Amino acid sequence: MGASLLPDLATQILIPVCGVIGIAFALFQWVLVSSVKMSAGGGRDAASKNGNTDYLIEEEEGVNDHSVVAKCAEIQNAISEGSTSFLFTMYKYVGIFMVAFAVLIFVFLGSVDGFSTSHQVCTYDATKMCKPALATAAFSTISFLLGAVTSVVSGFLGMKIATYANARTTLEARKGVGKAFIVAFRSGAVMGFLLAANGLVVLYITINLFKLYYGDDWGGLFEAITGYGLGGSSMALFGRVGGGIYTKAADVGADLVGKVERNIPEDDPRNPAVIADNVGDNVGDIAGMGSDLFGSYAESSCAALVVASISSFGINHEQLFLCVAVGLWAGLIIGFVTEYYTSNAYSPVQDVADSCRTGAATNVIFGLALGYKSVIIPIFAIAISIFVSFSFAAMYGIAVAALGMLSTIATGLAIDAYGPISDNAGGIAEMAGMSHRIRERTDALDAAGNTTAAIGKGFAIGSAALVSLALFGAFVSRASITTVDVLTPKVFIGLIVGAMLPYWFSAMTMKSVGSAALKMVEEVRRQFNTIPGLMEGTAKPDYATCVKISTDASIKEMIPPGALVMLTPLIVGIFFGVETLSGVLAGSLVSGVQIAISASNTGGAWDNAKKYIEAGASDHARSLGPKGSDPHKAAVIGDTIGDPLKDTSGPSLNILIKLMAVESLVFAPFFATHGGLLFKI
């Protein structure tokens, strides 16, 4: 074994210190963001004193600065209250599930050895005695609850930070794009570093507390720790699906009626769905995404720890850093490819925009083709990283490569959160009646945000593939499966069913968005048709009803997809056994990664094709515009189709493949002992 670079004591000190530094840095960024006051500024003199020569656009145009700031603050409060209300409602339902599933974990794992308190022969070393199964059940349950709570807190903190920053980004946009970008990115950095550091510190403390009982039984310790990743991802699934349904129902309803039928601007205050749309950005793209990437982070850490504790893997650590480098490079390649296919600065998105000349049908065709094509290079990058890292250190190398890909998670979260914050900033500018030039600035930030969000999703999907494979290897070893032979009927039926699951899951989430959007469209149309003076701006729309539609639909519709993912490993493991379950995991991994990348990039490309036409920054773009033209309406239709793909189904699929793998690993002892009931008849 290669010599370690740091002694054990230095490592024990370095890890929590890194976590504390991350939290301190996040708080410092928050202080900088909070320096943008939600009150009227001091005018031209104050700006000059601060060394800023860019005078406020409102001041130049004679708009009352105090009224604008007050309006922004009012809108921000409405968005924050709506987001908080929804998350608390969702967490009530999720909390019930969390407690019920924790009981299930304890009962299933405790029954492996008849709830015995006697020590047992170690799974990985028959010459040693390990802690009783009842202890594993208890500690797995505790770590599951810790992971679930940490995931919930991560999502909630991210939402609060985003709603705190969106109006501040709007106000800074009066001074220029650069200043607005700084506020939005710093806000994202608060979320990124806080979540990464928080996850690291909680996991570190949990491991050291568990070690007081387990001692040198590393296999038992890290087997119990896998519950932490299961808790994080299970909460992330409901957050992503529930939040995704909420935001896309409002977004699709607002766009179809407002922009296509009524020909009014995006985020126009006359649109009844506009508040629900902006709330959705925070509960779906911020809270859901925060929980999602925390889940990836927790699972990749747990996968590496579990595989490292297995005697047949991870014995040789020499030059192991190459596995980390491979993961980093694979993530970098995925990021570059995602940017190329989703940014309107490059030809793929511009070609999609150009296809809008002949209507929505050709726009959809070009967008789908782009998404399918964008899968090719990322899959090769993932495949090469798997081969190289496995060659260096077997399954342990793959787990470390996944950690390498996620080692930039703090920055990844920052760029991911930056997009929705900028999107909200544009909505607030529109609703507050600010200058069109400010909206142009926030739209430029938003367009970049679509690309950065797509890059973040690319990292999440790529890391999910590596994490799932590492967890798959750990599951196979823990379930005492010597080989996974796809020619065996038991395995092959699992393989083909597993490959189908991402399609089933996507169908559920897409239909849920469609059903909720249908109700939203009908309500928005009703208000436009029945409220006198609404189109003229003399009457105020009923925002609350639209918010209620999104809330009710998301809470109701998130349950079936969540149940599909959580119940599948249990049903397959109990009735068909570990061999069939290994096939299900492999099939879902292979097809899920492809669909997730395609859906995310297709949706991102359609969104930026629409923004490319709206911005009119080039002669080509101006030939397709302006807003309200037939090509623009075709682009809006493409964007509404892509919304559930990129913000609901696509990002939820990476949770599906990770969650099924880590759940199978947690319940592996039970499946190996009592599973396969149908084949025992």
XYZ file of C-alpha atoms in Angstrom:
681
model
C 0.000 0.000 0.000
C 1.331 3.431 -0.859
C 2.505 5.736 1.910
C -0.111 8.268 2.971
C 0.679 11.937 2.458
C -0.873 12.994 5.763
C -0.905 11.229 9.138
C -4.283 10.196 10.527
C -4.377 13.021 13.079
C -3.716 15.683 10.430
C -6.565 14.287 8.324
C -8.893 14.302 11.322
C -8.118 17.998 11.801
C -8.090 19.031 8.124
C -11.567 17.760 7.223
C -13.585 19.731 9.809
C -11.364 22.781 9.261
C -12.261 22.722 5.550
C -15.942 22.556 6.484
C -15.647 25.503 8.867
C -13.758 27.542 6.252
C -16.526 26.812 3.726
C -19.223 27.984 6.134
C -17.210 31.115 6.977
C -16.719 31.928 3.296
C -20.446 31.497 2.642
C -21.306 33.851 5.486
C -18.805 36.411 4.162
C -20.475 36.306 0.738
C -23.862 36.729 2.405
C -22.620 39.859 4.191
C -21.511 41.284 0.840
C -24.915 40.538 -0.723
C -26.743 42.062 2.226
C -24.840 45.328 1.679
C -27.273 45.977 -1.205
C -30.034 47.665 0.749
C -33.709 47.164 -0.032
C -34.366 50.885 0.463
C -34.169 53.996 -1.690
C -30.612 54.969 -2.614
C -28.951 58.297 -2.105
C -29.198 59.390 -5.721
C -26.454 60.814 -7.925
C -24.317 62.188 -5.092
C -24.234 58.914 -3.196
C -23.309 57.040 -6.353
C -20.429 59.382 -7.008
C -19.138 58.996 -3.448
C -19.013 55.237 -3.894
C -16.901 55.660 -6.981
C -19.661 54.458 -9.288
C -20.126 56.611 -12.361
C -22.994 54.507 -13.767
C -26.055 56.537 -12.744
C -29.352 54.780 -12.238
C -31.454 54.388 -15.369
C -34.595 55.322 -13.439
C -32.946 58.545 -12.324
C -32.091 59.412 -15.908
C -35.664 58.744 -17.014
C -37.270 60.625 -14.127
C -38.756 57.574 -12.400
C -39.226 57.888 -8.642
C -36.490 55.736 -7.108
C -38.251 55.234 -3.783
C -41.422 53.822 -5.356
C -39.418 51.416 -7.530
C -37.423 50.036 -4.593
C -40.565 49.710 -2.463
C -42.309 47.800 -5.249
C -39.313 45.454 -5.634
C -39.324 44.786 -1.891
C -43.067 44.060 -1.961
C -42.722 41.583 -4.833
C -39.721 39.893 -3.200
C -41.711 39.398 0.003
C -44.609 37.870 -1.933
C -42.258 35.420 -3.694
C -40.489 34.549 -0.433
C -43.753 33.942 1.436
C -45.132 31.793 -1.400
C -41.936 29.714 -1.564
C -41.785 29.214 2.195
C -45.457 28.263 2.372
C -45.103 25.650 -0.358
C -41.961 24.092 1.102
C -43.521 23.793 4.556
C -46.597 22.145 3.027
C -44.436 19.716 1.040
C -42.184 18.940 4.006
C -45.222 17.951 6.101
C -46.047 15.184 3.638
C -42.403 14.262 3.119
C -41.879 14.151 6.899
C -44.568 11.476 7.224
C -42.828 9.416 4.553
C -39.441 9.969 6.223
C -40.622 8.548 9.546
C -42.465 5.626 7.912
C -39.474 4.669 5.770
C -37.134 4.938 8.755
C -39.295 2.384 10.572
C -39.178 0.170 7.466
C -35.371 0.306 7.413
C -35.136 -0.692 11.063
C -37.631 -3.559 10.746
C -36.175 -5.000 7.530
C -32.517 -4.814 8.545
C -33.217 -5.883 12.118
C -35.043 -8.994 10.897
C -32.013 -10.199 8.925
C -30.799 -12.067 12.011
C -34.089 -12.255 13.880
C -33.420 -9.033 15.823
C -30.520 -10.798 17.520
C -28.078 -8.805 19.661
C -25.311 -11.395 19.197
C -22.189 -10.681 17.161
C -22.005 -12.331 13.732
C -19.360 -13.467 11.272
C -18.218 -10.536 9.113
C -19.486 -10.545 5.533
C -16.115 -9.549 4.090
C -13.843 -11.526 6.429
C -15.019 -14.881 7.797
C -12.193 -14.871 10.364
C -13.607 -11.871 12.225
C -16.728 -11.228 14.261
C -18.764 -8.089 13.489
C -21.494 -6.123 15.212
C -25.038 -7.594 15.277
C -27.523 -6.904 12.487
C -29.752 -5.066 14.962
C -26.986 -2.489 15.425
C -26.722 -2.021 11.675
C -30.493 -1.526 11.546
C -30.441 1.087 14.309
C -27.471 3.054 12.994
C -28.703 2.874 9.374
C -32.021 4.317 10.526
C -30.294 7.149 12.371
C -28.043 7.986 9.416
C -31.078 7.903 7.081
C -32.871 10.459 9.243
C -29.743 12.625 9.434
C -29.316 12.569 5.651
C -33.000 13.365 5.114
C -32.982 16.293 7.533
C -29.734 17.661 6.072
C -31.191 17.455 2.569
C -34.367 19.263 3.630
C -32.360 21.969 5.393
C -30.106 22.327 2.337
C -33.059 22.935 0.043
C -34.745 25.336 2.445
C -31.599 27.403 3.049
C -30.996 27.622 -0.686
C -34.515 28.926 -1.250
C -34.201 31.549 1.504
C -30.881 32.767 0.110
C -32.289 33.001 -3.428
C -35.400 34.934 -2.409
C -33.200 37.238 -0.339
C -31.036 38.008 -3.376
C -33.420 38.235 -6.347
C -34.680 41.793 -5.803
C -31.180 42.923 -4.836
C -29.968 41.637 -8.201
C -32.734 43.660 -9.864
C -31.709 46.834 -8.065
C -28.047 46.361 -8.930
C -28.996 45.881 -12.602
C -29.795 49.605 -12.638
C -26.029 50.192 -12.400
C -24.998 47.672 -15.035
C -24.892 43.993 -15.988
C -21.619 43.471 -14.126
C -22.926 44.598 -10.753
C -26.091 42.512 -11.110
C -24.009 39.474 -12.043
C -21.814 39.889 -8.961
C -24.814 39.925 -6.608
C -26.437 36.913 -8.298
C -23.226 34.884 -8.349
C -22.295 35.761 -4.763
C -25.749 34.648 -3.676
C -25.238 31.364 -5.491
C -21.838 31.027 -3.801
C -23.511 31.415 -0.393
C -25.703 28.447 -1.205
C -22.924 26.397 -2.821
C -20.330 26.695 -0.074
C -22.855 26.487 2.758
C -24.385 23.259 1.453
C -21.069 21.598 0.613
C -19.511 22.523 3.963
C -22.652 21.577 5.877
C -22.792 18.143 4.243
C -19.095 17.534 4.940
C -19.302 18.529 8.601
C -22.454 16.493 9.300
C -21.007 13.393 7.626
C -17.704 13.796 9.489
C -19.427 14.102 12.866
C -21.735 11.150 12.111
C -18.849 8.855 11.159
C -16.865 9.724 14.289
C -19.873 9.218 16.551
C -20.680 5.845 14.936
C -17.014 4.851 15.262
C -17.307 5.033 19.043
C -19.486 1.915 18.798
C -18.091 0.156 15.720
C -14.384 0.611 16.479
C -12.324 -1.137 13.774
C -15.375 -2.749 12.137
C -15.101 -0.494 9.087
C -17.403 -2.652 6.972
C -20.237 -2.398 9.494
C -19.599 1.299 10.098
C -19.753 2.356 6.465
C -22.622 -0.015 5.731
C -24.602 1.914 8.350
C -23.397 5.228 6.900
C -24.997 4.438 3.512
C -28.304 5.376 5.098
C -27.053 8.979 5.028
C -26.946 8.944 1.227
C -30.336 7.210 1.064
C -31.924 9.880 3.256
C -30.398 12.695 1.226
C -31.510 11.339 -2.134
C -35.007 10.301 -1.081
C -35.757 13.847 0.080
C -34.119 15.210 -3.073
C -36.415 13.100 -5.232
C -39.574 14.573 -3.755
C -38.056 18.052 -3.776
C -37.068 17.808 -7.436
C -40.323 16.235 -8.615
C -42.655 18.332 -6.440
C -40.796 21.577 -7.081
C -40.409 20.767 -10.770
C -44.139 20.178 -11.227
C -44.911 23.401 -9.349
C -42.610 25.627 -11.384
C -43.372 24.179 -14.797
C -47.143 24.172 -14.329
C -47.000 27.896 -13.618
C -44.402 28.623 -16.299
C -46.196 26.759 -19.077
C -49.573 28.237 -18.142
C -48.175 31.777 -17.962
C -46.360 31.499 -21.300
C -49.099 29.847 -23.351
C -51.804 32.327 -22.394
C -49.734 35.431 -21.728
C -47.090 35.378 -24.446
C -48.753 33.342 -27.182
C -52.462 34.191 -26.836
C -52.447 37.656 -25.240
C -49.118 38.832 -26.662
C -47.990 40.415 -23.387
C -44.377 40.308 -22.090
C -43.010 37.572 -19.893
C -43.566 38.322 -16.185
C -46.111 41.007 -17.003
C -47.951 41.846 -13.727
C -51.272 41.501 -15.564
C -50.626 37.765 -15.938
C -52.346 35.909 -13.045
C -49.712 33.130 -13.070
C -46.706 35.433 -12.774
C -46.211 35.139 -8.989
C -46.621 31.354 -9.089
C -44.037 31.255 -11.904
C -41.476 33.176 -9.864
C -42.196 31.133 -6.732
C -41.651 28.007 -8.820
C -38.154 29.101 -9.808
C -37.190 28.997 -6.136
C -38.924 25.802 -5.001
C -37.940 23.806 -8.085
C -34.694 25.157 -9.460
C -33.221 26.226 -6.107
C -34.632 24.082 -3.281
C -34.963 20.958 -5.444
C -31.564 21.435 -7.037
C -29.908 22.042 -3.655
C -31.320 18.808 -2.269
C -30.370 16.997 -5.476
C -26.699 17.971 -5.503
C -26.440 17.423 -1.764
C -27.762 13.909 -2.404
C -25.108 13.355 -5.091
C -22.442 14.596 -2.721
C -23.617 12.384 0.145
C -23.989 9.297 -2.028
C -20.625 9.641 -3.731
C -18.971 9.981 -0.316
C -20.861 6.975 1.035
C -20.053 4.919 -2.073
C -16.332 5.615 -1.735
C -16.403 4.778 1.983
C -18.325 1.541 1.515
C -16.170 0.325 -1.372
C -13.003 1.286 0.531
C -14.122 -0.896 3.431
C -14.556 -3.977 1.229
C -11.424 -6.087 1.311
C -11.477 -7.016 -2.375
C -11.566 -3.392 -3.524
C -9.417 -0.399 -2.799
C -6.391 -2.261 -1.412
C -3.885 -0.363 -3.555
C -4.067 3.420 -3.160
C -0.889 4.283 -5.244
C -1.431 7.096 -7.684
C -5.047 7.092 -6.770
C -5.150 10.822 -7.442
C -5.327 9.935 -11.146
C -8.869 8.635 -10.571
C -9.804 12.019 -9.123
C -8.240 13.715 -12.148
C -10.144 11.434 -14.525
C -13.424 12.376 -12.851
C -12.564 16.074 -13.038
C -11.694 15.892 -16.720
C -14.823 13.921 -17.540
C -16.904 16.545 -15.728
C -15.075 19.319 -17.577
C -15.772 17.700 -20.951
C -19.451 17.226 -20.080
C -19.599 20.889 -19.051
C -18.051 22.131 -22.291
C -20.293 19.951 -24.454
C -23.380 21.050 -22.516
C -22.444 24.707 -22.973
C -21.931 24.187 -26.706
C -25.341 22.588 -27.170
C -27.345 24.912 -24.899
C -25.755 28.371 -25.232
C -27.186 30.678 -27.903
C -23.648 31.860 -28.643
C -23.038 28.697 -30.685
C -24.522 27.285 -33.871
C -26.682 24.403 -32.455
C -29.059 26.741 -30.592
C -28.936 29.299 -33.414
C -29.980 26.556 -35.837
C -32.897 25.684 -33.561
C -33.896 29.360 -33.502
C -33.638 29.555 -37.292
C -35.943 26.544 -37.634
C -38.698 28.628 -36.015
C -39.124 30.431 -39.377
C -41.300 27.562 -40.546
C -43.243 27.057 -37.314
C -43.279 25.159 -34.060
C -43.086 21.692 -35.664
C -39.644 22.209 -37.199
C -38.481 23.849 -33.970
C -39.477 20.737 -32.037
C -37.799 18.439 -34.583
C -34.523 20.381 -34.506
C -34.585 20.564 -30.697
C -35.092 16.830 -30.280
C -32.284 16.101 -32.736
C -29.971 18.435 -30.819
C -30.755 16.671 -27.536
C -30.102 13.209 -28.967
C -26.831 14.327 -30.526
C -25.652 16.011 -27.330
C -25.579 12.615 -25.577
C -22.709 11.214 -27.659
C -19.610 12.927 -26.249
C -20.700 12.898 -22.569
C -21.330 9.156 -22.746
C -17.881 8.564 -24.241
C -16.389 10.750 -21.487
C -18.201 8.752 -18.810
C -17.235 5.437 -20.445
C -13.551 6.383 -20.654
C -13.511 7.635 -17.064
C -15.066 4.341 -15.909
C -12.498 2.262 -17.803
C -9.479 4.267 -16.697
C -10.491 4.623 -13.052
C -11.434 0.931 -12.829
C -8.049 0.030 -14.278
C -6.322 2.015 -11.525
C -8.312 0.945 -8.461
C -11.294 -1.220 -9.435
C -14.661 -0.072 -8.057
C -12.914 2.109 -5.509
C -11.371 4.041 -8.407
C -14.810 4.644 -9.918
C -16.139 5.919 -6.582
C -13.144 8.257 -6.251
C -13.679 9.474 -9.842
C -17.244 10.374 -8.899
C -15.885 12.322 -5.933
C -13.472 14.027 -8.306
C -16.313 15.076 -10.583
C -18.189 16.454 -7.571
C -15.149 18.061 -5.929
C -16.220 21.356 -7.490
C -19.740 21.019 -6.085
C -19.600 24.372 -4.288
C -18.947 26.204 -7.557
C -21.402 23.951 -9.382
C -24.148 24.883 -6.963
C -23.192 28.556 -7.279
C -23.569 28.615 -11.062
C -26.725 26.540 -10.837
C -28.374 28.867 -8.320
C -27.228 31.944 -10.241
C -29.651 31.160 -13.101
C -32.966 31.121 -11.150
C -31.868 34.178 -9.149
C -31.307 36.073 -12.414
C -34.615 34.783 -13.786
C -36.441 36.072 -10.707
C -34.604 39.374 -10.976
C -35.987 39.852 -14.491
C -39.496 39.037 -13.322
C -39.271 41.550 -10.501
C -37.993 44.220 -12.913
C -40.986 43.613 -15.206
C -43.552 43.591 -12.400
C -42.075 46.705 -10.763
C -42.422 48.635 -14.016
C -38.696 49.262 -14.390
C -37.018 50.377 -17.604
C -36.867 47.984 -20.553
C -33.100 48.421 -20.492
C -32.954 46.829 -17.047
C -35.018 43.898 -18.319
C -32.551 43.509 -21.190
C -29.728 43.291 -18.670
C -31.481 40.704 -16.517
C -32.439 38.739 -19.647
C -28.755 38.584 -20.613
C -27.964 37.190 -17.167
C -30.896 34.770 -17.424
C -29.748 33.448 -20.805
C -26.316 32.759 -19.347
C -28.070 31.205 -16.355
C -29.861 28.704 -18.576
C -26.485 27.525 -19.813
C -24.866 27.399 -16.367
C -27.884 25.497 -15.038
C -27.561 22.998 -17.886
C -23.849 22.607 -17.086
C -24.713 21.970 -13.435
C -27.233 19.333 -14.468
C -24.607 17.756 -16.740
C -22.234 17.401 -13.786
C -25.040 15.952 -11.659
C -25.979 13.403 -14.335
C -22.359 12.411 -15.041
C -21.563 11.990 -11.364
C -24.803 10.041 -10.897
C -23.608 7.506 -13.465
C -20.288 6.995 -11.662
C -21.854 6.976 -8.193
C -24.514 4.486 -9.250
C -21.903 2.164 -10.735
C -19.832 2.302 -7.547
C -22.922 1.645 -5.427
C -23.850 -1.172 -7.816
C -20.451 -2.769 -7.221
C -20.866 -2.442 -3.471
C -24.371 -3.943 -3.678
C -23.157 -6.931 -5.703
C -20.419 -7.591 -3.164
C -22.692 -7.075 -0.132
C -25.357 -9.364 -1.606
C -22.692 -12.059 -2.181
C -23.227 -12.158 -5.961
C -20.105 -13.546 -7.634
C -20.970 -12.540 -11.220
C -23.769 -10.657 -12.966
C -24.480 -12.761 -16.062
C -26.860 -10.996 -18.469
C -27.536 -14.302 -20.246
C -29.184 -15.599 -17.088
C -32.986 -15.162 -17.345
C -33.181 -13.785 -13.806
C -30.732 -11.006 -14.672
C -31.985 -10.263 -18.171
C -35.596 -9.725 -17.148
C -34.337 -7.264 -14.560
C -32.159 -5.556 -17.165
C -34.979 -4.950 -19.619
C -37.420 -3.825 -16.905
C -34.797 -1.536 -15.399
C -34.179 0.097 -18.779
C -37.922 0.792 -19.006
C -38.204 2.502 -15.599
C -36.775 5.915 -16.658
C -39.382 6.046 -19.446
C -42.168 5.194 -17.005
C -40.910 7.765 -14.545
C -40.583 10.446 -17.260
C -44.098 9.691 -18.482
C -45.454 10.228 -14.971
C -43.659 13.528 -14.397
C -44.390 14.894 -17.882
C -48.082 14.066 -17.601
C -48.196 15.607 -14.134
C -46.804 18.873 -15.508
C -49.242 18.712 -18.419
C -52.253 18.143 -16.165
C -51.287 20.942 -13.799
C -50.499 23.276 -16.710
C -53.923 22.546 -18.230
C -55.618 23.731 -15.030
C -53.348 26.770 -14.947
C -54.134 27.716 -18.564
C -57.869 27.446 -17.921
C -57.600 29.644 -14.804
C -55.469 32.301 -16.516
C -57.876 32.397 -19.472
C -60.825 32.664 -17.089
C -59.335 35.644 -15.325
C -58.490 37.458 -18.546
C -62.022 36.858 -19.827
C -63.971 37.669 -16.668
C -62.029 40.346 -14.752
C -62.879 43.773 -16.260
C -59.848 45.987 -16.882
C -57.268 43.232 -16.383
C -55.722 43.576 -19.843
C -55.823 47.375 -19.559
C -53.913 47.222 -16.258
C -56.638 48.895 -14.220
C -57.584 45.721 -12.306
C -55.400 43.362 -10.288
C -55.336 39.621 -11.116
C -56.034 36.894 -8.568
C -52.505 35.584 -8.014
C -53.476 33.426 -5.026
C -55.672 31.048 -7.035
C -52.833 30.288 -9.466
C -50.430 29.704 -6.581
C -52.942 27.264 -5.050
C -53.299 25.366 -8.353
C -49.527 24.816 -8.564
C -49.266 23.879 -4.890
C -52.120 21.356 -4.918
C -51.001 19.790 -8.193
C -47.358 19.390 -7.156
C -48.171 17.863 -3.748
C -50.627 15.412 -5.302
C -48.600 14.508 -8.381
C -45.207 14.000 -6.722
C -46.392 10.890 -4.869
C -46.732 8.334 -7.743
C -43.260 8.967 -9.297
C -41.699 8.928 -5.845
C -43.452 5.676 -4.986
C -42.259 4.106 -8.254
C -38.625 4.816 -7.451
C -38.769 3.908 -3.759
C -40.866 0.744 -4.095
C -39.195 -0.811 -7.144
C -36.022 -2.062 -5.351
C -38.108 -3.342 -2.440
C -40.559 -5.241 -4.642
C -37.888 -6.687 -6.938
C -35.534 -7.596 -4.090
C -38.215 -9.269 -1.966
C -40.043 -11.177 -4.702
C -37.366 -11.759 -7.363
C -34.076 -11.667 -5.470
C -30.726 -9.929 -5.679
C -29.763 -11.219 -9.131
C -32.860 -9.752 -10.781
C -32.374 -6.551 -8.785
C -28.813 -6.273 -10.075
C -30.234 -6.380 -13.608
C -32.796 -3.683 -12.762
C -30.057 -1.418 -11.417
C -27.866 -1.906 -14.482
C -30.756 -1.313 -16.898
C -31.970 1.852 -15.185
C -28.421 3.216 -15.076
C -27.776 2.673 -18.775
C -31.025 4.141 -20.091
C -31.520 6.771 -17.381
C -28.251 8.583 -18.095
C -29.031 8.847 -21.811
C -32.554 10.177 -21.325
C -31.472 12.621 -18.612
C -28.739 14.228 -20.732
C -30.973 14.431 -23.795
C -33.940 15.909 -21.910
C -31.833 18.478 -20.069
C -30.023 19.717 -23.179
C -33.095 19.747 -25.407
C -35.003 21.873 -22.910
C -32.049 24.210 -22.395
C -31.594 24.675 -26.143
C -35.288 25.501 -26.712
C -35.232 28.028 -23.864
C -32.149 29.812 -25.174
C -33.413 29.731 -28.769
C -36.398 31.735 -27.533
C -34.143 34.161 -25.686
C -31.894 34.459 -28.736
C -34.848 35.722 -30.764
C -36.074 37.994 -27.966
C -32.673 39.615 -27.410
C -32.178 40.429 -31.113
C -28.445 40.882 -30.561
C -27.445 39.950 -34.141
C -28.800 40.527 -37.642
C -29.872 36.883 -37.776
C -31.739 37.142 -34.464
C -33.408 40.395 -35.507
C -34.617 38.761 -38.714
C -36.542 36.246 -36.584
C -38.053 38.781 -34.173
C -39.350 40.875 -32.631
C -41.350 39.526 -29.708
C -44.771 38.502 -30.874
C -43.649 37.513 -34.368
C -44.562 34.083 -35.739
C -41.008 32.697 -35.288
C -41.001 33.993 -31.725
C -44.329 32.316 -30.963
C -42.963 29.064 -32.406
C -39.921 29.424 -30.136
C -42.181 29.981 -27.113
C -44.042 26.753 -27.879
C -40.731 24.888 -28.069
C -39.694 26.435 -24.773
C -42.914 25.349 -23.047
C -42.411 21.788 -24.293
C -38.835 21.826 -23.064
C -39.634 23.230 -19.631
C -40.743 19.944 -18.020
C -37.933 18.122 -19.819
C -35.124 20.273 -18.453
C -36.558 21.185 -15.053
C -38.690 18.194 -14.003
C -38.035 14.882 -15.776
C -34.389 15.337 -16.790
C -32.864 16.356 -13.450
C -35.082 13.908 -11.547
C -33.737 10.944 -13.531
C -30.259 11.232 -12.085
C -31.846 10.915 -8.632
C -33.740 7.831 -9.828
C -30.607 5.903 -10.795
C -28.681 6.930 -7.656
C -31.559 6.391 -5.272
C -32.413 2.900 -6.488
C -28.742 1.908 -6.202
C -28.196 3.235 -2.690
C -31.548 1.869 -1.494
C -30.612 -1.556 -2.838
C -27.282 -1.355 -1.011
C -28.921 -0.406 2.293
C -31.410 -3.299 2.068
C -28.893 -5.765 0.559
C -28.549 -7.866 3.745
C -32.328 -8.342 3.918
C -32.636 -9.165 0.207
C -29.749 -11.644 0.388
C -31.289 -13.405 3.388
C -35.031 -13.308 2.705
C -35.385 -12.146 -0.933
C -36.440 -14.008 -4.076
C -39.696 -15.373 -2.666
C -41.184 -16.186 -6.081
C -38.173 -18.252 -7.098
C -38.308 -20.193 -3.831
C -41.858 -21.425 -4.430
